[in-house]
GROMACS .gro file of C-alpha atoms in nm:
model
  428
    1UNK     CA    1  11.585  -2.898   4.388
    2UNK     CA    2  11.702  -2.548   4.267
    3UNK     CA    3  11.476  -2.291   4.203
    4UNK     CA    4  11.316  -2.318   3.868
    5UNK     CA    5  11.433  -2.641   3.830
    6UNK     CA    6  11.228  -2.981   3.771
    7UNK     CA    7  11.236  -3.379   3.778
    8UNK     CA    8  11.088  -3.638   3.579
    9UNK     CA    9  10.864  -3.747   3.865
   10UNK     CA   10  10.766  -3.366   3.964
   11UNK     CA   11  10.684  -3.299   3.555
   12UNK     CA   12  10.435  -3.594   3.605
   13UNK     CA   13  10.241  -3.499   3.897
   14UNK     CA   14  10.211  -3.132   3.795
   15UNK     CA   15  10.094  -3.273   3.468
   16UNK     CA   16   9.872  -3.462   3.622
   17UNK     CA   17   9.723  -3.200   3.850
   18UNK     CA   18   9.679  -2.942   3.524
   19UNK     CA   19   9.966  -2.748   3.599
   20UNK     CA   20  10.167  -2.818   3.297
   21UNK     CA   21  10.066  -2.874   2.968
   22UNK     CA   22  10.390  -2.801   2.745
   23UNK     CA   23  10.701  -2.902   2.718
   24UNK     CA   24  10.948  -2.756   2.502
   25UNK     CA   25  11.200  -2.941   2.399
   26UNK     CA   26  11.501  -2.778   2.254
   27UNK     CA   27  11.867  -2.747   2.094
   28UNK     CA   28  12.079  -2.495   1.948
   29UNK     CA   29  12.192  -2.433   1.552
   30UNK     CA   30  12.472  -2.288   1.471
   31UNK     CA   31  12.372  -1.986   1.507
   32UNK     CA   32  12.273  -2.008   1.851
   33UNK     CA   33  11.883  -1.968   1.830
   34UNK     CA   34  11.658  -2.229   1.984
   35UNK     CA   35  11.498  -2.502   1.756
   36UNK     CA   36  11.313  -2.763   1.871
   37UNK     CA   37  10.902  -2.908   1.896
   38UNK     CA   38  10.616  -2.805   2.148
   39UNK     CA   39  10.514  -3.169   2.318
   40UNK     CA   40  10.225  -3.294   2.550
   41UNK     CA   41  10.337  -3.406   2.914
   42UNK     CA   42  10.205  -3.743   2.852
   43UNK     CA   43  10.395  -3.762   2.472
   44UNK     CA   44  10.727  -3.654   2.655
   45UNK     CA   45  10.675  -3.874   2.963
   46UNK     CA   46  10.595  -4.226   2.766
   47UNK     CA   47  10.774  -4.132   2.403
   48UNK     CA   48  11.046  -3.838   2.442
   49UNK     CA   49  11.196  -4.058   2.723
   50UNK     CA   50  11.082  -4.380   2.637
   51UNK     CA   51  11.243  -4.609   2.320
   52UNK     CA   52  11.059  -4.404   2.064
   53UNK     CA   53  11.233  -4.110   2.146
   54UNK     CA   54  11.214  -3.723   1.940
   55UNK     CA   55  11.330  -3.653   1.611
   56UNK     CA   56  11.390  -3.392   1.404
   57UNK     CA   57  11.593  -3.263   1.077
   58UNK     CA   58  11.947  -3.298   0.977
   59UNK     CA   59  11.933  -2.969   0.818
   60UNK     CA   60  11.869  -2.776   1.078
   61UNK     CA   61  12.229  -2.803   1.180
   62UNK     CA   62  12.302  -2.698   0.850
   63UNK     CA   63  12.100  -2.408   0.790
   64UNK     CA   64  12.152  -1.990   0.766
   65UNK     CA   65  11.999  -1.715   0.972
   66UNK     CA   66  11.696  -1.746   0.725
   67UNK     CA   67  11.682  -2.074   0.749
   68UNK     CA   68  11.799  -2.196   0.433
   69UNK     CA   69  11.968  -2.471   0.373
   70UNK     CA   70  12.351  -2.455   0.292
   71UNK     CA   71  12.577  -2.677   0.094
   72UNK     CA   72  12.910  -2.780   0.161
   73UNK     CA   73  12.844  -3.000   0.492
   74UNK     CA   74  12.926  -3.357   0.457
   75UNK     CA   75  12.726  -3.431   0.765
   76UNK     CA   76  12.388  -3.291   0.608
   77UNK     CA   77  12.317  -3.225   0.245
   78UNK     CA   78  12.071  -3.313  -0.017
   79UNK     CA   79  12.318  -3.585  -0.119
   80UNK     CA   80  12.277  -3.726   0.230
   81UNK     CA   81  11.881  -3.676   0.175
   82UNK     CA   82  11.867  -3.491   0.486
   83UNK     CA   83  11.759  -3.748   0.744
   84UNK     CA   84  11.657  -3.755   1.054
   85UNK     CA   85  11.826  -3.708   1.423
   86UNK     CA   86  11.734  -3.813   1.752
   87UNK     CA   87  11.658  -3.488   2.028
   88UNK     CA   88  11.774  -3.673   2.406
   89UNK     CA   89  11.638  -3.466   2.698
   90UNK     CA   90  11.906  -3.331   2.973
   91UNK     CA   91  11.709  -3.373   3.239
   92UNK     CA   92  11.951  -3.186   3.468
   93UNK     CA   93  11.804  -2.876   3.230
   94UNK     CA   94  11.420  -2.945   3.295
   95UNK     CA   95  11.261  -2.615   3.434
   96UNK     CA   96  10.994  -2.355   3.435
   97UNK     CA   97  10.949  -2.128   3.149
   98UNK     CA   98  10.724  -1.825   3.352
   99UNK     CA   99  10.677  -1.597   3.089
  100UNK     CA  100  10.504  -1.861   2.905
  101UNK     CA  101  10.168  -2.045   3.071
  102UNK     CA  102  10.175  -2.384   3.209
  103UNK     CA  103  10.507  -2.459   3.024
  104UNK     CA  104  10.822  -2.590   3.143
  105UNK     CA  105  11.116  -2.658   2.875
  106UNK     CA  106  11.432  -2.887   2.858
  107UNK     CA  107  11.735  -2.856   2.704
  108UNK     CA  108  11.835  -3.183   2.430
  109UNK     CA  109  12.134  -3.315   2.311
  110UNK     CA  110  12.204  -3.424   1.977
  111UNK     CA  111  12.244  -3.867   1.853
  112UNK     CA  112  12.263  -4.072   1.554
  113UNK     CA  113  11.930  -4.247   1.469
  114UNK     CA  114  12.104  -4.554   1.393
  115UNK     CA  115  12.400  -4.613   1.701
  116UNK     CA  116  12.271  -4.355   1.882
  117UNK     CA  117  12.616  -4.196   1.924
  118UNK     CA  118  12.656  -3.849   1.960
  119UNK     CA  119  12.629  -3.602   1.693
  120UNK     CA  120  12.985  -3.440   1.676
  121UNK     CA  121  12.892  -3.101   1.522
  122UNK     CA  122  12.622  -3.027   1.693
  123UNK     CA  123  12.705  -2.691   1.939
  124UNK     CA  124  12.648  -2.852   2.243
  125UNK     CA  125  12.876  -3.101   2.166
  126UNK     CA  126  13.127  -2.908   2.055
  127UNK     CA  127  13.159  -2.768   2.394
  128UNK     CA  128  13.148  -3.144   2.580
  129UNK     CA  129  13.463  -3.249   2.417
  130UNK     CA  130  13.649  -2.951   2.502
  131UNK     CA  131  13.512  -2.974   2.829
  132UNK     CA  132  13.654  -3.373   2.865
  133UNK     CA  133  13.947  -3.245   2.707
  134UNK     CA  134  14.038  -3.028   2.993
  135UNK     CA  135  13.887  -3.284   3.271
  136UNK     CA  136  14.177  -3.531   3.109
  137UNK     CA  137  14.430  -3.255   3.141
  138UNK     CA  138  14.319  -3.244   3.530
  139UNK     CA  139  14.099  -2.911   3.486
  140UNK     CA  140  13.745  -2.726   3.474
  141UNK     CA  141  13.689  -2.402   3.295
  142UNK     CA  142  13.438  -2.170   3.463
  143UNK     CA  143  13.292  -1.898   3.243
  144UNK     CA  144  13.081  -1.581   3.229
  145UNK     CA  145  12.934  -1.416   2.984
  146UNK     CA  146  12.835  -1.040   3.008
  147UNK     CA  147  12.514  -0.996   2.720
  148UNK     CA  148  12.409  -0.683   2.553
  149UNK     CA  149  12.146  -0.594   2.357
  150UNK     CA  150  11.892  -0.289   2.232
  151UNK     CA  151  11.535  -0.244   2.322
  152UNK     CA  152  11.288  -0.065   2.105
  153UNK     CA  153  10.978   0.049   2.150
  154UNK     CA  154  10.834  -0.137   1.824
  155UNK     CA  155  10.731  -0.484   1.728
  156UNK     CA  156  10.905  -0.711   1.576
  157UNK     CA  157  10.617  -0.739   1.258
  158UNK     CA  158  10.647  -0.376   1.275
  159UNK     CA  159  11.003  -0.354   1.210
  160UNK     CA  160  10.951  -0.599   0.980
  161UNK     CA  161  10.743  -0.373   0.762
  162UNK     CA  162  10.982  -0.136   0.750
  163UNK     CA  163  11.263  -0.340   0.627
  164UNK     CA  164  11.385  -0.269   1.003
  165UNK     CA  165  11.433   0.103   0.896
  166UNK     CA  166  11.329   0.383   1.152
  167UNK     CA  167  11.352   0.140   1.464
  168UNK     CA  168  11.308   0.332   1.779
  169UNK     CA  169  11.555   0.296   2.054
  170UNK     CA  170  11.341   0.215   2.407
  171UNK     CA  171  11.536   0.554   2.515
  172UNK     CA  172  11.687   0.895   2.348
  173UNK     CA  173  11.927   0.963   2.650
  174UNK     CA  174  12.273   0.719   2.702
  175UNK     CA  175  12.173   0.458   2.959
  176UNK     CA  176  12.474   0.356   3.106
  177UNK     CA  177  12.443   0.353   3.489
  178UNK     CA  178  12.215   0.573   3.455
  179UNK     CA  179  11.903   0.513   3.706
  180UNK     CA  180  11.634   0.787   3.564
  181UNK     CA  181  11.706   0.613   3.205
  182UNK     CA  182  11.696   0.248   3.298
  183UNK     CA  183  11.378   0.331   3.561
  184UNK     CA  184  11.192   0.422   3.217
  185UNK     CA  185  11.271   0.055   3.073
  186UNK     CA  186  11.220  -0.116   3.411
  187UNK     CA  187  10.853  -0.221   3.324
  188UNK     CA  188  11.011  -0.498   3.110
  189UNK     CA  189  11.350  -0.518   3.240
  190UNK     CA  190  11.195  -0.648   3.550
  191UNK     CA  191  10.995  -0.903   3.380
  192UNK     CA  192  11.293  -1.026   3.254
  193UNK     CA  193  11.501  -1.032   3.535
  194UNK     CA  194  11.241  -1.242   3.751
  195UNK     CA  195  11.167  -1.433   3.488
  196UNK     CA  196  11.520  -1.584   3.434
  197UNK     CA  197  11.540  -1.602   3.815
  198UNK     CA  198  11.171  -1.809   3.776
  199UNK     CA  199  11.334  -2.039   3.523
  200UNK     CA  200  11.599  -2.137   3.741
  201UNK     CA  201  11.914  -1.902   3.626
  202UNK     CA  202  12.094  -1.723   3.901
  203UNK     CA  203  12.050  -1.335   3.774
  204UNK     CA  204  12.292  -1.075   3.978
  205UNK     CA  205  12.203  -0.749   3.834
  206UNK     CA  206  12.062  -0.551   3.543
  207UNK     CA  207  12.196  -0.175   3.463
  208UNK     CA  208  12.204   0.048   3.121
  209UNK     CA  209  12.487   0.039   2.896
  210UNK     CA  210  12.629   0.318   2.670
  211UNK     CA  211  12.402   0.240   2.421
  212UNK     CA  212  12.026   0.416   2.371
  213UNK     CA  213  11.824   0.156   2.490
  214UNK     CA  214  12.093  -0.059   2.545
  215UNK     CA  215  12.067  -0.288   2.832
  216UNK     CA  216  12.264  -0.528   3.017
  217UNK     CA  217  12.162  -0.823   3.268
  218UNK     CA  218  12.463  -1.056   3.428
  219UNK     CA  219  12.469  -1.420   3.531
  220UNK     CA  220  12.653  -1.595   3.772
  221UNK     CA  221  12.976  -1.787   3.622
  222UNK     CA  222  12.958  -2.131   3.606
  223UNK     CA  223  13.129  -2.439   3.389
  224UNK     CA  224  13.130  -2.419   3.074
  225UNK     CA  225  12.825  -2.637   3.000
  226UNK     CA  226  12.584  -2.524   3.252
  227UNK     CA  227  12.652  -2.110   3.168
  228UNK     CA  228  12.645  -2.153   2.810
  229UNK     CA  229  12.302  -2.348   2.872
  230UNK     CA  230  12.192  -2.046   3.112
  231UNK     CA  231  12.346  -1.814   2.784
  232UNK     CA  232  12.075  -1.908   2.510
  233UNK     CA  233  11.796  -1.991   2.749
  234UNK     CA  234  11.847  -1.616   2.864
  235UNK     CA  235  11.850  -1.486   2.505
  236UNK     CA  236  11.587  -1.654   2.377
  237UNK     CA  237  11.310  -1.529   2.676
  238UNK     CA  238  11.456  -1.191   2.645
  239UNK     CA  239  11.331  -1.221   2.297
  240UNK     CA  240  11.006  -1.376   2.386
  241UNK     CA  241  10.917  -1.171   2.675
  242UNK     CA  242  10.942  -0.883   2.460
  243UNK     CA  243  10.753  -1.007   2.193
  244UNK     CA  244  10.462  -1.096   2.420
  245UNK     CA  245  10.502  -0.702   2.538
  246UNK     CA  246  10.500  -0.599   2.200
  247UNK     CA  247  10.845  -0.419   2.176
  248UNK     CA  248  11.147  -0.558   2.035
  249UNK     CA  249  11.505  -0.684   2.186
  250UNK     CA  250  11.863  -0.693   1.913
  251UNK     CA  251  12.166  -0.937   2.030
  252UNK     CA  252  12.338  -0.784   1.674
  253UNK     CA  253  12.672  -0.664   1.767
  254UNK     CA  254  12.626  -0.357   1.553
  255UNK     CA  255  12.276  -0.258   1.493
  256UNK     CA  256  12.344   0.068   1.349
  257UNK     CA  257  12.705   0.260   1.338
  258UNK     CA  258  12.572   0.590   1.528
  259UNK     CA  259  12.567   0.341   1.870
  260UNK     CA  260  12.794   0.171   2.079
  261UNK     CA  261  12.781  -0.219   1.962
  262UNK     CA  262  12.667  -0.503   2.190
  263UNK     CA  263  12.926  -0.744   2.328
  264UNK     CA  264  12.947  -1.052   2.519
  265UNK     CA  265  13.203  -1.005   2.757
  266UNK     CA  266  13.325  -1.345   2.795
  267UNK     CA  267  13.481  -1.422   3.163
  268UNK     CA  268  13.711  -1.705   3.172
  269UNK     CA  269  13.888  -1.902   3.451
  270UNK     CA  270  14.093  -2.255   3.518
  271UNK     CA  271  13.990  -2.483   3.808
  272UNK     CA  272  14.106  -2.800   3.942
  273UNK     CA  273  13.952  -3.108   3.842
  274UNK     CA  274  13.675  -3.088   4.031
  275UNK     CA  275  13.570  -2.703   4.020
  276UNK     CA  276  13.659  -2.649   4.418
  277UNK     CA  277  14.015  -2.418   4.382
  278UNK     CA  278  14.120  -2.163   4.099
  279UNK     CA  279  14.407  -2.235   3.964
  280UNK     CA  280  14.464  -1.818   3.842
  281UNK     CA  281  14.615  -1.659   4.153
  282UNK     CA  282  14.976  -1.639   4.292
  283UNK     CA  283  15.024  -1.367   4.590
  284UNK     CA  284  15.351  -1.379   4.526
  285UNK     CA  285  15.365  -1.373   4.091
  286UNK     CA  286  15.380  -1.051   3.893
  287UNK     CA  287  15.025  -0.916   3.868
  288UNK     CA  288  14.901  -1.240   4.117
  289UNK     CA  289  14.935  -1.442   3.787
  290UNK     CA  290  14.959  -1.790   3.807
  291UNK     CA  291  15.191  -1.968   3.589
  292UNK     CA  292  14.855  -2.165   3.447
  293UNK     CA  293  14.683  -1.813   3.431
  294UNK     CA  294  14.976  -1.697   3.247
  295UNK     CA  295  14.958  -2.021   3.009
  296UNK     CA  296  14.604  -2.007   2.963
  297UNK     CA  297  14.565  -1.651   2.869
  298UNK     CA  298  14.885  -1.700   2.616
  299UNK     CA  299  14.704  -1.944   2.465
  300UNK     CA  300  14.344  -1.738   2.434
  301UNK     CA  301  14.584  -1.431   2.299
  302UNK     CA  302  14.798  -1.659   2.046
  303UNK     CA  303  14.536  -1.786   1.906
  304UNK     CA  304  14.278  -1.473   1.912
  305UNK     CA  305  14.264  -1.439   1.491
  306UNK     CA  306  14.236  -1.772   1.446
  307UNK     CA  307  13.974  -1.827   1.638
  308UNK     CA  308  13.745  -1.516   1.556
  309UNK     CA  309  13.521  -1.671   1.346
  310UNK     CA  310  13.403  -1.879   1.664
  311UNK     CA  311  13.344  -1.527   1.881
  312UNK     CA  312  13.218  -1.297   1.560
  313UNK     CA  313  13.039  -1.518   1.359
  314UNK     CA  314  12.877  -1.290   1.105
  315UNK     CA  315  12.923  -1.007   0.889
  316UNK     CA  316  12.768  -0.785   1.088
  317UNK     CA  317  12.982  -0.931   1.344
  318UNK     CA  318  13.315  -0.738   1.239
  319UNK     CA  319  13.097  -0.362   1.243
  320UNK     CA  320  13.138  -0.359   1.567
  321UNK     CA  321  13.501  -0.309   1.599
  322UNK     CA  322  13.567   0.045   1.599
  323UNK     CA  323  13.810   0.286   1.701
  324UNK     CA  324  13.718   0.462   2.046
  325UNK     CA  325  13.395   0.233   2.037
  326UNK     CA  326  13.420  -0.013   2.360
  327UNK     CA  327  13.503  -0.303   2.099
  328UNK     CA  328  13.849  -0.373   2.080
  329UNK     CA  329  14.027  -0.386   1.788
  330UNK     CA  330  14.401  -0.434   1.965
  331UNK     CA  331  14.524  -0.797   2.077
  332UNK     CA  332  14.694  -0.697   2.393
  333UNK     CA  333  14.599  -0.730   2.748
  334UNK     CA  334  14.632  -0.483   3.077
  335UNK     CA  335  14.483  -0.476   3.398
  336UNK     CA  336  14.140  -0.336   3.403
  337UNK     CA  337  14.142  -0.179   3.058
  338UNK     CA  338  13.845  -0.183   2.842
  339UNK     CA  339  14.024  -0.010   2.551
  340UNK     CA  340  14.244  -0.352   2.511
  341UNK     CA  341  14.106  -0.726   2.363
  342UNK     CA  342  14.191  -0.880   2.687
  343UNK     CA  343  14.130  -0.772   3.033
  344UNK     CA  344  14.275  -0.887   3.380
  345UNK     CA  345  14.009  -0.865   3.645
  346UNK     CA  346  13.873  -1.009   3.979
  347UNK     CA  347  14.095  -1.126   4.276
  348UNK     CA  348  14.184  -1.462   4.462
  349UNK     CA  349  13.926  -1.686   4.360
  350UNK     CA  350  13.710  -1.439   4.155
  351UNK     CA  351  14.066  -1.391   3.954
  352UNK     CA  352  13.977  -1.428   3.562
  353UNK     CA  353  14.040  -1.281   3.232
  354UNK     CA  354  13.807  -1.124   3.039
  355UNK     CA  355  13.806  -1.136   2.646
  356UNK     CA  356  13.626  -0.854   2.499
  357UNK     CA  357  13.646  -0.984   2.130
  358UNK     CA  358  13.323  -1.172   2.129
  359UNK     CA  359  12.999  -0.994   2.051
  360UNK     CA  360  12.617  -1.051   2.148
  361UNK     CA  361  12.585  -1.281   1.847
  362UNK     CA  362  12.797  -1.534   1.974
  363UNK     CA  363  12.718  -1.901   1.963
  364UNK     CA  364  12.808  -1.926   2.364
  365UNK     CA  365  12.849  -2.293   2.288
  366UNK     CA  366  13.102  -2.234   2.029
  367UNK     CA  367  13.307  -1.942   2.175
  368UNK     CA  368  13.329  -2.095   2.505
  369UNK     CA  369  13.463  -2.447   2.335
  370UNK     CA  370  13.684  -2.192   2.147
  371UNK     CA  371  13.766  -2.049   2.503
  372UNK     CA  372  13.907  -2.368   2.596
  373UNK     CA  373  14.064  -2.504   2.316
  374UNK     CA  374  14.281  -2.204   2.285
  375UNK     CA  375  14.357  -2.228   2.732
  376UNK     CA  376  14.447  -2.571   2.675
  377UNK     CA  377  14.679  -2.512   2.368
  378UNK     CA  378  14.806  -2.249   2.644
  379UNK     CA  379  14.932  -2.433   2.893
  380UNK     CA  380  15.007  -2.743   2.742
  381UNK     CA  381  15.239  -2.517   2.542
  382UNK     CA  382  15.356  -2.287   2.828
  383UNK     CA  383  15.270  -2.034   2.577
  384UNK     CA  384  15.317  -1.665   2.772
  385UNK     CA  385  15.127  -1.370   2.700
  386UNK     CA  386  15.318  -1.080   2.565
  387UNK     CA  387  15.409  -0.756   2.857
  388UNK     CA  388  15.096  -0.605   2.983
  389UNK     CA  389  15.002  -0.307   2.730
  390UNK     CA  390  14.966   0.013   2.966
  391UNK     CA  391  14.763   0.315   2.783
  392UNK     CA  392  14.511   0.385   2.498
  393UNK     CA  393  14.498   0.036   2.322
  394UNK     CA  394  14.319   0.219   2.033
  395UNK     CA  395  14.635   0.377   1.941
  396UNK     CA  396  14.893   0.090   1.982
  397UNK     CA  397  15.142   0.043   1.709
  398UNK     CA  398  15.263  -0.324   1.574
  399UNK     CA  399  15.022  -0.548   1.774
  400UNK     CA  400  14.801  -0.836   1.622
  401UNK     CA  401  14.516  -0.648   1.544
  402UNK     CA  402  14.140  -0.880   1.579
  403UNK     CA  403  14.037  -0.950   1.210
  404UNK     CA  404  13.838  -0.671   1.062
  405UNK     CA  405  13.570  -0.871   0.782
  406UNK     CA  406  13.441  -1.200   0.831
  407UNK     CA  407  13.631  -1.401   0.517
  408UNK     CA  408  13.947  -1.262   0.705
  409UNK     CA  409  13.798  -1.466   1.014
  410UNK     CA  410  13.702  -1.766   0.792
  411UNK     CA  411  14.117  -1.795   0.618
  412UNK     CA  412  14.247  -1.752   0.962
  413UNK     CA  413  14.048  -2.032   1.122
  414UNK     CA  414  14.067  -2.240   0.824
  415UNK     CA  415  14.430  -2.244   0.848
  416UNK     CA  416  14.474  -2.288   1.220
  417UNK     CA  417  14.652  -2.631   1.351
  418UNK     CA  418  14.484  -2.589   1.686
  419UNK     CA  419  14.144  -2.601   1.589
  420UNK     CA  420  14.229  -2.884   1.350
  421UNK     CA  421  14.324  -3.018   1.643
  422UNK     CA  422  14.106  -2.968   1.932
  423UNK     CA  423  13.799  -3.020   1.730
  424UNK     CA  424  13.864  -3.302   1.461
  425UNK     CA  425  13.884  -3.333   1.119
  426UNK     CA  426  13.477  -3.383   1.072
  427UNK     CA  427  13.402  -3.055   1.317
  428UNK     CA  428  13.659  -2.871   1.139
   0.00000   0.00000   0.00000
């Protein structure tokens, strides 16, 4: 058993003994947050996994950052009456939570009270059937995602009383590599880096980033599935440890326009079918590019705009893409340049591309099923990227530019054939 990690029978006897009294069991809206219900051992054990099962609202897959219920969904309304779904533990995701005492949490996925089929819009299932789409084309996506965000030395009630006005970066002084700045911040940073690694995800590093009081902490790639799991599960105790610190973390990709905005770097690479050999390097190709790297990252780039609104879901969202800002705002690509929307890095078997359009906000569910949808429409297609860009991408003249609002996102996607048809008419 992995670090971190738990099984039915272990949950039990550590129940049993005292050591665990919570379970938290858990999905993600649309927006990527964690909702879910705190459960007794015993409750979980007989009910959650027993006929009975847990339930909990439609709307909640229909809701805004306030939590407010939104119209236009056919799959959850008030016309609908706003029923009930069934929450079904992945027990592969059953771990530790060790910021929080005696708890351990796992991750659910989302079925029909009635057949018991899956729900097709939930997130999590959004990024299954892109993921069995490319095991039926004969491939696995791996992924990364590099997270962001600001820490401040105030409470989240506090800002809160303020209107979040005044907030107080954690530092004055531009972290980025810096050790002096980021020693400050280690008191927490720590926490949160052997707290992930207590819960089971497989932390590498932690460093500043150009930001004041903006941090960074990686995770190892993965598929699809199990990094976008290791994604929200990360964002959600970074919020949590903090609160129980009293200070606050931001995942907004633009928190205020005097900073550098927070991204989510998101790594991408093509397997064979069963995750044992990259498919992305060529010793002999231009730039060690395979023909299925060169497919798949024609795809990702053709279908960039279109596909926004799945990497920059908000209004905020589209602040963050400024000239000279670390946020691209070009569609090109170019080895190793951070001024461009998409990066060639890594060799052999670490070879990948790197799309720096999605921000900290991201749903990672969503913008890694967006990841693949747009590969797969790649090299199905033999779609090639355009020449490598060399130079200051901030400055390039007649490129496809990323969209610069969010209702430009929302007609771009809405008119896209390849999301029609990678997702379905009901997702779509």
């Amino acid at each position: 058993m992995e670090q971190g990690k738990l099984d039915a029978k272990q949950l039990e006897e550590l129940a049993g003994s005292g050591e665990i009294d919570t379970v938290l069991c858990m999905f993600t809206d649309l927006q990527g947050r964690f909702m879910g219900k705190r459960v007794l051992p015993h409750f979980f054990m007989e009910e959650v996994l027993g006929e009975e099962g847990l339930h909990a609202c439609l709307y909640l897959l229909a809701i805004d950052m306030e939590m407010e219920p939104l119209p236009g969904y056919s799959y959850a309304s008030w016309e609908t009456g706003y029923g009930d779904f069934r929450m079904i533990p992945d027990m592969s995701t059953l771990r530790w939570v060790p910021w929080l005492e005696k708890t351990v949490m796992v991750i659910c996925d989302i079925a029909d009270e009635e057949t018991g089929q899956p729900v097709e819009v939930a997130p999590r299932q959004i990024l299954k059937r892109q993921m069995e789409r490319a095991a039926e084309a004969g491939f696995v996506v791996k992924t990364g995602s590099e997270l962001e965000f600001y820490l401040f030395k105030d409470s989240y009630e506090d800002l809160a009383e303020r209107i979040y006005r005044g907030a107080r970066p954690s530092s004055s002084y531009i972290m980025d590599y810096h050790m002096l700045q980021t020693t400050k911040d280690e008191w927490i940073v720590r926490q949160i880096r052997n707290g992930m690694v207590g819960a089971g995800l497989p932390v590498e590093f932690s460093k500043g980033e150009f930001g004041k009081g903006q941090q960074e902490i990686n995770i190892t790639y993965s598929d699809a599935l199990s990094n976008a799991d290791h994604h929200v599960i990360y964002k959600n105790g970074v919020k949590e440890i903090c609160a129980a610190n009293g200070v606050a973390a931001t995942f907004m990709a633009k928190w205020t326009m005097a900073e550098a905005g927070s991204s989510c770097h998101l790594h991408s690479s093509v397997w064979n079918a069963d995750g044992t050999e990259s498919l992305m390097w060529d010793e002999g190709a231009p730039h060690h590019m395979s023909t299925t790297y060169r497919h798949f990252m024609g795809g990702l780039m053709s279908t960039a705009r279109e596909m926004a609104w799945m990497y920059a879901p908000f209004v905020n969202s589209y602040k963050r893409y400024q000239l000279g800002s670390w946020a691209p705002t070009a569609i090109v690509w170019s080895r190793d340049n951070r001024t461009c929307g998409f990066r060639t890095v890594g060799h052999r078997t670490g070879a990948r591309v790197e799309n720096r359009i999605p921000g900290a906000d991201a749903n990672p569910y969503l913008a890694f099923a967006a990841t693949i949808a747009s590969g797969l429409h790649g090299i199905q297609n033999a779609i090639e990227p355009p020449d490598e860009f060399h130079g200051n991408a901030y400055e390039a003249k007649d490129v496809p530019r990323v969209p610069t609002a969010l209702h430009e996102a929302i007609d771009e996607f809405e008119g896209s054939e390849v999301a029609r048809k990678a997702f379905g008419d009901f997702v779509y």
